[in-house]
Tab-separated table of C-alpha atoms in Angstrom:
chain	number	residue	atom	x	y	z
A	506	MET	CA	0.000	0.000	0.000
A	507	ASN	CA	1.479	3.373	-0.949
A	508	VAL	CA	1.435	6.472	1.271
A	509	LEU	CA	-1.490	8.113	-0.520
A	510	THR	CA	-3.649	5.005	-0.126
A	511	SER	CA	-2.714	4.761	3.563
A	512	VAL	CA	-3.671	8.398	4.131
A	513	LEU	CA	-6.998	7.917	2.309
A	514	VAL	CA	-7.822	4.768	4.308
A	515	LEU	CA	-6.905	6.509	7.580
A	516	GLY	CA	-8.981	9.558	6.598
A	517	LEU	CA	-11.970	7.371	5.745
A	518	PHE	CA	-11.621	5.515	9.051
A	519	ILE	CA	-11.554	8.806	10.999
A	520	ALA	CA	-14.565	10.114	9.056
A	521	ILE	CA	-16.550	6.970	9.850
A	522	ILE	CA	-15.692	7.171	13.559
A	523	ALA	CA	-16.482	10.918	13.699
A	524	GLY	CA	-19.756	10.413	11.809
A	525	GLY	CA	-20.796	7.659	14.180
A	526	PHE	CA	-20.054	9.886	17.149
A	527	LEU	CA	-22.044	12.765	15.658
A	528	ILE	CA	-25.052	10.606	14.868
A	529	PHE	CA	-25.175	8.412	17.968
A	530	GLY	CA	-23.578	10.823	20.426
A	531	SER	CA	-25.872	13.708	19.566
A	532	GLY	CA	-29.045	11.694	20.033
A	533	LEU	CA	-30.087	11.870	16.391
A	534	ILE	CA	-30.532	8.136	16.617
A	535	SER	CA	-31.762	7.319	20.067
A	536	LYS	CA	-32.502	4.115	21.840
A	537	GLU	CA	-36.154	3.199	21.997
A	538	LYS	CA	-37.822	4.124	25.263
A	539	HIS	CA	-40.143	1.657	26.918
A	540	GLY	CA	-42.546	1.570	29.797
A	541	LYS	CA	-45.577	-0.075	31.307
A	542	VAL	CA	-49.169	1.089	31.178
A	543	PHE	CA	-51.843	-0.373	33.440
A	544	VAL	CA	-55.525	-0.232	32.468
A	545	ARG	CA	-58.291	-2.230	34.193
A	546	GLY	CA	-55.803	-4.707	35.643
A	547	GLN	CA	-54.063	-5.312	32.308
A	548	GLU	CA	-50.354	-4.520	32.064
A	549	PHE	CA	-49.116	-3.351	28.671
A	550	SER	CA	-45.467	-3.224	27.675
A	551	VAL	CA	-45.281	-0.101	25.557
A	552	GLU	CA	-42.836	1.631	23.306
A	553	ILE	CA	-42.779	5.366	23.984
A	554	ALA	CA	-43.345	7.747	21.067
A	555	ASP	CA	-42.245	11.098	22.503
A	556	THR	CA	-40.588	12.834	19.567
A	557	PRO	CA	-42.153	14.102	16.336
A	558	MET	CA	-40.316	11.425	14.334
A	559	LYS	CA	-41.409	8.561	16.615
A	560	ARG	CA	-44.990	9.854	16.754
A	561	SER	CA	-45.074	10.192	12.960
A	562	ARG	CA	-43.804	6.626	12.465
A	563	GLY	CA	-45.969	5.145	15.215
A	564	LEU	CA	-46.846	1.521	14.594
A	565	SER	CA	-46.638	1.864	10.789
A	566	GLY	CA	-45.382	-1.294	9.146
A	567	ARG	CA	-45.744	-3.467	12.233
A	568	GLU	CA	-47.146	-6.839	11.302
A	569	LYS	CA	-48.012	-7.975	14.799
A	570	LEU	CA	-48.937	-6.500	18.162
A	571	GLU	CA	-49.285	-8.877	21.076
A	572	ILE	CA	-52.295	-8.667	23.383
A	573	ASN	CA	-50.167	-7.050	26.114
A	574	GLU	CA	-48.161	-4.679	23.886
A	575	GLY	CA	-48.758	-1.176	22.652
A	576	MET	CA	-47.380	2.239	21.883
A	577	LEU	CA	-47.790	5.237	24.170
A	578	PHE	CA	-47.702	8.620	22.452
A	579	LEU	CA	-46.616	11.441	24.751
A	580	PHE	CA	-47.152	15.098	23.883
A	581	SER	CA	-45.598	18.019	25.759
A	582	ASN	CA	-48.895	19.928	25.734
A	583	ALA	CA	-52.488	18.778	25.783
A	584	GLY	CA	-54.233	19.274	22.476
A	585	TYR	CA	-56.729	17.719	20.134
A	586	GLN	CA	-54.625	14.864	18.778
A	587	SER	CA	-55.321	13.491	15.304
A	588	PHE	CA	-54.289	10.023	14.141
A	589	TRP	CA	-54.589	8.120	10.888
A	590	MET	CA	-53.730	4.632	9.687
A	591	LYS	CA	-51.010	5.598	7.201
A	592	GLY	CA	-48.728	2.610	6.621
A	593	MET	CA	-50.602	0.446	9.111
A	594	VAL	CA	-51.129	-3.243	8.420
A	595	ILE	CA	-52.835	-4.310	11.659
A	596	PRO	CA	-56.062	-3.057	13.262
A	597	ILE	CA	-55.781	-1.255	16.605
A	598	ASP	CA	-57.747	0.396	19.382
A	599	ILE	CA	-56.855	4.030	20.090
A	600	ILE	CA	-57.273	5.181	23.697
A	601	TRP	CA	-57.298	8.941	24.444
A	602	ILE	CA	-55.848	9.836	27.879
A	603	LYS	CA	-55.977	13.160	29.741
A	604	GLY	CA	-53.962	13.222	32.944
A	605	SER	CA	-54.520	9.717	34.273
A	606	LYS	CA	-58.064	9.208	32.952
A	607	ILE	CA	-59.426	7.728	29.747
A	608	VAL	CA	-61.528	10.363	28.002
A	609	GLY	CA	-62.410	8.348	24.906
A	610	PHE	CA	-61.407	5.556	22.579
A	611	GLU	CA	-61.753	4.289	19.043
A	612	LYS	CA	-62.408	0.572	18.741
A	613	ASN	CA	-61.164	-1.716	16.000
A	614	VAL	CA	-59.596	0.932	13.782
A	615	ARG	CA	-58.709	-0.787	10.519
A	616	PRO	CA	-55.861	-0.150	8.071
A	617	GLU	CA	-56.833	1.481	4.787
A	618	PRO	CA	-54.529	-0.112	2.211
A	619	GLY	CA	-54.516	1.581	-1.159
A	620	VAL	CA	-56.225	4.737	0.115
A	621	ARG	CA	-54.465	7.984	-0.796
A	622	THR	CA	-52.960	9.818	2.180
A	623	THR	CA	-55.299	12.773	1.653
A	624	ASN	CA	-58.310	10.441	1.848
A	625	LEU	CA	-57.330	8.488	4.967
A	626	LYS	CA	-59.848	8.728	7.796
A	627	ARG	CA	-58.690	10.915	10.696
A	628	TYR	CA	-59.368	9.931	14.287
A	629	VAL	CA	-59.416	12.964	16.603
A	630	SER	CA	-59.427	12.942	20.398
A	631	PRO	CA	-62.769	14.016	21.918
A	632	GLU	CA	-60.967	16.653	23.986
A	633	ALA	CA	-57.449	17.959	24.519
A	634	VAL	CA	-55.171	15.099	25.634
A	635	GLU	CA	-51.456	14.677	26.217
A	636	LYS	CA	-51.324	10.882	25.961
A	637	VAL	CA	-52.606	8.356	23.447
A	638	LEU	CA	-52.328	4.594	23.813
A	639	GLU	CA	-52.495	2.295	20.801
A	640	VAL	CA	-53.157	-1.380	21.541
A	641	SER	CA	-54.297	-4.408	19.566
A	642	ALA	CA	-57.820	-4.262	18.179
A	643	GLY	CA	-60.410	-5.715	20.527
A	644	THR	CA	-58.596	-4.670	23.706
A	645	ALA	CA	-61.124	-1.992	24.701
A	646	GLU	CA	-63.958	-4.478	24.272
A	647	ARG	CA	-62.114	-7.346	25.979
A	648	LEU	CA	-61.250	-5.265	29.047
A	649	GLY	CA	-64.547	-3.391	29.154
A	650	ILE	CA	-62.733	-0.057	29.004
A	651	GLU	CA	-64.911	2.918	29.865
A	652	ILE	CA	-64.524	6.677	29.847
A	653	GLY	CA	-63.202	7.709	33.256
A	654	ASP	CA	-61.104	4.575	33.792
A	655	GLU	CA	-57.813	5.212	35.574
A	656	VAL	CA	-54.516	4.723	33.716
A	657	GLN	CA	-51.235	4.182	35.527
A	658	LEU	CA	-47.869	4.713	33.865
A	659	ASP	CA	-44.440	3.349	34.684
A	660	ILE	CA	-42.215	4.972	32.081
A	661	MET	CA	-38.486	4.344	31.752
A	662	LEU	CA	-37.218	7.488	30.004
């Protein structure tokens, strides 16, 4: 290997290391956050969606969601939250949470394959909420979830 090649290889190696530090060290790619949510005696292991990117991605593309799994969307301020089924392949229940109380839910929300993004149905919280829980379809019915039910969180941020 000549000197020029050695310098180029060393420079490439340093660039890769520096790039990795910038991406991983700055938090641009972060580890997934997880937690537990308790509703009507059921414990759910949840992935936390607390950034715009994670909330935008949501459960899109997931092919399976176990009966005790879900995704908890956390917003810094309460607001009327709007969800759609873009990129979804499994049906879900959407549970709207204000403080520690359920204020509404959407049962058995189905994917809309082939529907243009502009035509996808929007699901909007019935009032301003700061948390939304997505779980497998049928959960609200199975647990007998009602408006006013208490929700407990154990989040590992």
